[in-house]
């Protein structure tokens, strides 16, 4: 691959100059250490490719944890003018609304320590996690599925999974507007009906963590986070439902790209103009998948609260297991941004991090900014961040989403051969892991990932998001 | 002849080499299910499946995607006996299926989608070759 010119703007920001068919420059938030140019060459090319798409506004962005993906890089952010821009499924991802949420509790590390094994095991058995697993909720009828995907998280709350207060702490209240169940295929419904309330495999997880370090004491206090306090995090998406929705629209989008004369540097950047029928249909279906994922996370949250309360011998309400916030990693949304008006923002492997004062934030966060949770790998720290004023100015209110993979799955399987991984996680990282397959653990060992602390530091230096607390994992349930 | 696994960032790929085009389509199915499921066992329930695509690559994607969806929705694992490809765009296959049995079959890696990335089906010096990347 030819060396791509990168212009260093600062210690944490690089620019791909606009040239050739690019409509805007590319901007990569990264230090030189994170940006190992040779390894990242393909991903950098992808950032460049996205800049070719019609109606793109300002820059084609990459967050510090960026790496190669389908069409758009994972860790990519791109906003498009609502009149002459496009929507691209590759800019949202197969796993539509893969996302994370963080729930605080008033349990302390000392209290949970003697019962940790039981806590993890009971959650493991309560939540179907692994490959091909079926739902915590028995198979839903077509009609129930249609209502579910149109309603989103409120559907789950109405059925006793969580509280109305949870909804105030989810992007869009956990309901993507104008979801169109008619645009979803029977295949997607059939795949989705059996998987409601499942965790999924790969890098999905449910993790028990402990507050390790506090950076913004007042914010931490407001959020109910104390040093040594126990929290749990859920990382999961729209399962087979979302995958099928994305897959269903690839061919129509390839055809649309041809029909509207959009030249694609990469077939996987297939797209359609936002004001076209194809775009509206995709967004209507994508919204359903987003809602499905929120239902999933909501159901698993409720199951986990019940499970932990039971194991710890406490009443559920005594845990005060409040949802801090739920953020999407893979999503596309219409948003208003200063200077550009209404744009369609794609975030793939990137999270929203609106700054203080944003009207879309719940009242409790309007003054401080939007919390966002950045999971590290299975063995290392995660971070709760707060969106800063800079995020709106710099990145359309977006920040990183995780650590970023640095070794392939097969490389990890080779590297972990013969090792007792569960023992290693316990001994070296202090994390109790339960999983249905050794393989999924092997592929997800800490060495597979970059260091999340390096990633979040870049976005802090850029004035986009700030660290509130650092969290250390102590228990992990994997698919 | 047969297939080998390819290293590809967060996902899994396969490279197939066979002497005939039909064999490539057969091996692709075997590979996909071997990646996913750890036990062995042949299907008994016979059936015929058809698929269509714009070209050979698209045909391969559609063929594998259809079988993947059948697995997720109906819990069936196929054994492909024969495949006939016509016009580089259509295929008809005779398959025997069996039900996924949670007691017997260990599910390994969940293939969630067949991607277009680096997808190719083409002749090579010994017959035919194909490359497919799966999203896992």
PDB file of C-alpha atoms in Angstrom, chain A residues 108-226:
ATOM      1  CA  UNK A 108     -19.350  -1.976  47.857  1.00  0.00           C
ATOM      2  CA  UNK A 109     -16.440  -4.092  46.731  1.00  0.00           C
ATOM      3  CA  UNK A 110     -16.041  -5.461  50.271  1.00  0.00           C
ATOM      4  CA  UNK A 111     -19.665  -6.524  50.326  1.00  0.00           C
ATOM      5  CA  UNK A 112     -19.608  -8.276  46.984  1.00  0.00           C
ATOM      6  CA  UNK A 113     -16.186  -9.904  47.302  1.00  0.00           C
ATOM      7  CA  UNK A 114     -17.235 -12.980  49.301  1.00  0.00           C
ATOM      8  CA  UNK A 115     -20.202 -13.520  46.972  1.00  0.00           C
ATOM      9  CA  UNK A 116     -18.679 -12.529  43.668  1.00  0.00           C
ATOM     10  CA  UNK A 117     -18.528 -16.045  42.309  1.00  0.00           C
ATOM     11  CA  UNK A 118     -22.223 -16.567  43.015  1.00  0.00           C
ATOM     12  CA  UNK A 119     -23.138 -13.167  41.585  1.00  0.00           C
ATOM     13  CA  UNK A 120     -21.319 -13.853  38.326  1.00  0.00           C
ATOM     14  CA  UNK A 121     -22.568 -17.412  38.068  1.00  0.00           C
ATOM     15  CA  UNK A 122     -26.176 -16.475  38.709  1.00  0.00           C
ATOM     16  CA  UNK A 123     -26.097 -13.730  36.099  1.00  0.00           C
ATOM     17  CA  UNK A 124     -24.453 -16.146  33.700  1.00  0.00           C
ATOM     18  CA  UNK A 125     -27.343 -18.563  34.115  1.00  0.00           C
ATOM     19  CA  UNK A 126     -30.042 -15.914  34.072  1.00  0.00           C
ATOM     20  CA  UNK A 127     -28.986 -14.317  30.803  1.00  0.00           C
ATOM     21  CA  UNK A 128     -28.642 -16.427  27.691  1.00  0.00           C
ATOM     22  CA  UNK A 129     -25.333 -15.284  26.362  1.00  0.00           C
ATOM     23  CA  UNK A 130     -23.707 -17.423  23.798  1.00  0.00           C
ATOM     24  CA  UNK A 131     -23.730 -18.397  20.227  1.00  0.00           C
ATOM     25  CA  UNK A 132     -27.123 -19.192  18.795  1.00  0.00           C
ATOM     26  CA  UNK A 133     -28.768 -18.851  22.152  1.00  0.00           C
ATOM     27  CA  UNK A 134     -32.435 -18.140  22.516  1.00  0.00           C
ATOM     28  CA  UNK A 135     -34.142 -15.416  24.400  1.00  0.00           C
ATOM     29  CA  UNK A 136     -34.941 -14.704  27.990  1.00  0.00           C
ATOM     30  CA  UNK A 137     -38.371 -13.839  26.680  1.00  0.00           C
ATOM     31  CA  UNK A 138     -40.092 -16.735  24.996  1.00  0.00           C
ATOM     32  CA  UNK A 139     -40.557 -16.514  21.245  1.00  0.00           C
ATOM     33  CA  UNK A 140     -42.614 -13.469  20.359  1.00  0.00           C
ATOM     34  CA  UNK A 141     -45.422 -13.393  17.828  1.00  0.00           C
ATOM     35  CA  UNK A 142     -45.162 -11.311  14.690  1.00  0.00           C
ATOM     36  CA  UNK A 143     -47.456  -8.708  16.112  1.00  0.00           C
ATOM     37  CA  UNK A 144     -45.517  -8.479  19.366  1.00  0.00           C
ATOM     38  CA  UNK A 145     -42.291  -8.127  17.410  1.00  0.00           C
ATOM     39  CA  UNK A 146     -43.706  -5.321  15.312  1.00  0.00           C
ATOM     40  CA  UNK A 147     -44.835  -3.463  18.417  1.00  0.00           C
ATOM     41  CA  UNK A 148     -41.477  -4.078  20.074  1.00  0.00           C
ATOM     42  CA  UNK A 149     -39.441  -2.657  17.224  1.00  0.00           C
ATOM     43  CA  UNK A 150     -41.697   0.320  16.804  1.00  0.00           C
ATOM     44  CA  UNK A 151     -41.693   1.185  20.514  1.00  0.00           C
ATOM     45  CA  UNK A 152     -38.188   0.408  21.728  1.00  0.00           C
ATOM     46  CA  UNK A 153     -37.144   0.482  25.384  1.00  0.00           C
ATOM     47  CA  UNK A 154     -40.572   1.688  26.618  1.00  0.00           C
ATOM     48  CA  UNK A 155     -41.918  -1.670  25.382  1.00  0.00           C
ATOM     49  CA  UNK A 156     -39.672  -3.412  27.895  1.00  0.00           C
ATOM     50  CA  UNK A 157     -40.497  -1.035  30.748  1.00  0.00           C
ATOM     51  CA  UNK A 158     -44.239  -1.514  30.130  1.00  0.00           C
ATOM     52  CA  UNK A 159     -43.678  -5.237  30.664  1.00  0.00           C
ATOM     53  CA  UNK A 160     -41.884  -4.772  33.947  1.00  0.00           C
ATOM     54  CA  UNK A 161     -38.299  -4.688  32.717  1.00  0.00           C
ATOM     55  CA  UNK A 162     -36.925  -1.625  34.409  1.00  0.00           C
ATOM     56  CA  UNK A 163     -38.455   1.721  35.308  1.00  0.00           C
ATOM     57  CA  UNK A 164     -39.553   4.896  33.521  1.00  0.00           C
ATOM     58  CA  UNK A 165     -36.518   6.576  35.088  1.00  0.00           C
ATOM     59  CA  UNK A 166     -34.334   4.292  32.954  1.00  0.00           C
ATOM     60  CA  UNK A 167     -35.838   5.795  29.815  1.00  0.00           C
ATOM     61  CA  UNK A 168     -34.641   9.273  30.756  1.00  0.00           C
ATOM     62  CA  UNK A 169     -31.114   7.934  30.716  1.00  0.00           C
ATOM     63  CA  UNK A 170     -31.053   6.447  27.247  1.00  0.00           C
ATOM     64  CA  UNK A 171     -30.387   8.322  24.011  1.00  0.00           C
ATOM     65  CA  UNK A 172     -33.728   9.268  22.476  1.00  0.00           C
ATOM     66  CA  UNK A 173     -35.486   7.784  25.483  1.00  0.00           C
ATOM     67  CA  UNK A 174     -34.695   4.401  23.966  1.00  0.00           C
ATOM     68  CA  UNK A 175     -37.087   4.939  21.079  1.00  0.00           C
ATOM     69  CA  UNK A 176     -35.843   5.924  17.638  1.00  0.00           C
ATOM     70  CA  UNK A 177     -38.580   8.027  16.072  1.00  0.00           C
ATOM     71  CA  UNK A 178     -40.371   6.991  12.860  1.00  0.00           C
ATOM     72  CA  UNK A 179     -39.342   3.366  13.044  1.00  0.00           C
ATOM     73  CA  UNK A 180     -41.141   1.535  10.235  1.00  0.00           C
ATOM     74  CA  UNK A 181     -41.883  -2.130  10.963  1.00  0.00           C
ATOM     75  CA  UNK A 182     -43.061  -2.599   7.360  1.00  0.00           C
ATOM     76  CA  UNK A 183     -39.522  -2.092   6.116  1.00  0.00           C
ATOM     77  CA  UNK A 184     -38.189  -5.038   8.084  1.00  0.00           C
ATOM     78  CA  UNK A 185     -38.031  -8.429   6.364  1.00  0.00           C
ATOM     79  CA  UNK A 186     -39.633 -11.630   7.650  1.00  0.00           C
ATOM     80  CA  UNK A 187     -36.147 -13.062   7.988  1.00  0.00           C
ATOM     81  CA  UNK A 188     -35.141 -10.314  10.368  1.00  0.00           C
ATOM     82  CA  UNK A 189     -38.282 -10.803  12.436  1.00  0.00           C
ATOM     83  CA  UNK A 190     -37.712 -14.542  12.535  1.00  0.00           C
ATOM     84  CA  UNK A 191     -34.101 -14.151  13.653  1.00  0.00           C
ATOM     85  CA  UNK A 192     -35.013 -11.497  16.175  1.00  0.00           C
ATOM     86  CA  UNK A 193     -38.027 -13.197  17.735  1.00  0.00           C
ATOM     87  CA  UNK A 194     -35.876 -15.833  19.396  1.00  0.00           C
ATOM     88  CA  UNK A 195     -33.134 -13.575  20.669  1.00  0.00           C
ATOM     89  CA  UNK A 196     -34.806 -10.906  22.767  1.00  0.00           C
ATOM     90  CA  UNK A 197     -32.876 -10.562  26.015  1.00  0.00           C
ATOM     91  CA  UNK A 198     -29.731 -12.306  24.851  1.00  0.00           C
ATOM     92  CA  UNK A 199     -26.225 -10.981  25.230  1.00  0.00           C
ATOM     93  CA  UNK A 200     -24.638 -12.242  22.042  1.00  0.00           C
ATOM     94  CA  UNK A 201     -21.113 -13.394  21.442  1.00  0.00           C
ATOM     95  CA  UNK A 202     -17.766 -11.985  20.377  1.00  0.00           C
ATOM     96  CA  UNK A 203     -16.907  -8.797  22.201  1.00  0.00           C
ATOM     97  CA  UNK A 204     -20.274  -8.522  23.910  1.00  0.00           C
ATOM     98  CA  UNK A 205     -20.275  -8.849  27.664  1.00  0.00           C
ATOM     99  CA  UNK A 206     -21.869  -8.095  30.974  1.00  0.00           C
ATOM    100  CA  UNK A 207     -19.258  -6.890  33.394  1.00  0.00           C
ATOM    101  CA  UNK A 208     -19.145  -6.198  37.128  1.00  0.00           C
ATOM    102  CA  UNK A 209     -16.751  -3.368  37.893  1.00  0.00           C
ATOM    103  CA  UNK A 210     -15.485  -1.335  40.787  1.00  0.00           C
ATOM    104  CA  UNK A 211     -14.895   2.419  40.866  1.00  0.00           C
ATOM    105  CA  UNK A 212     -11.127   2.654  41.019  1.00  0.00           C
ATOM    106  CA  UNK A 213     -10.239   6.303  40.586  1.00  0.00           C
ATOM    107  CA  UNK A 214     -12.219   9.530  40.575  1.00  0.00           C
ATOM    108  CA  UNK A 215     -11.242  12.444  38.336  1.00  0.00           C
ATOM    109  CA  UNK A 216     -14.264  14.753  38.696  1.00  0.00           C
ATOM    110  CA  UNK A 217     -15.438  14.332  42.304  1.00  0.00           C
ATOM    111  CA  UNK A 218     -18.531  16.530  42.077  1.00  0.00           C
ATOM    112  CA  UNK A 219     -19.815  14.816  38.969  1.00  0.00           C
ATOM    113  CA  UNK A 220     -19.046  11.401  40.418  1.00  0.00           C
ATOM    114  CA  UNK A 221     -21.018  12.274  43.513  1.00  0.00           C
ATOM    115  CA  UNK A 222     -23.937  13.517  41.472  1.00  0.00           C
ATOM    116  CA  UNK A 223     -23.944  10.229  39.567  1.00  0.00           C
ATOM    117  CA  UNK A 224     -23.758   8.185  42.750  1.00  0.00           C
ATOM    118  CA  UNK A 225     -20.263   6.837  42.193  1.00  0.00           C
ATOM    119  CA  UNK A 226     -17.858   6.355  45.123  1.00  0.00           C
TER     120      UNK A 226
END
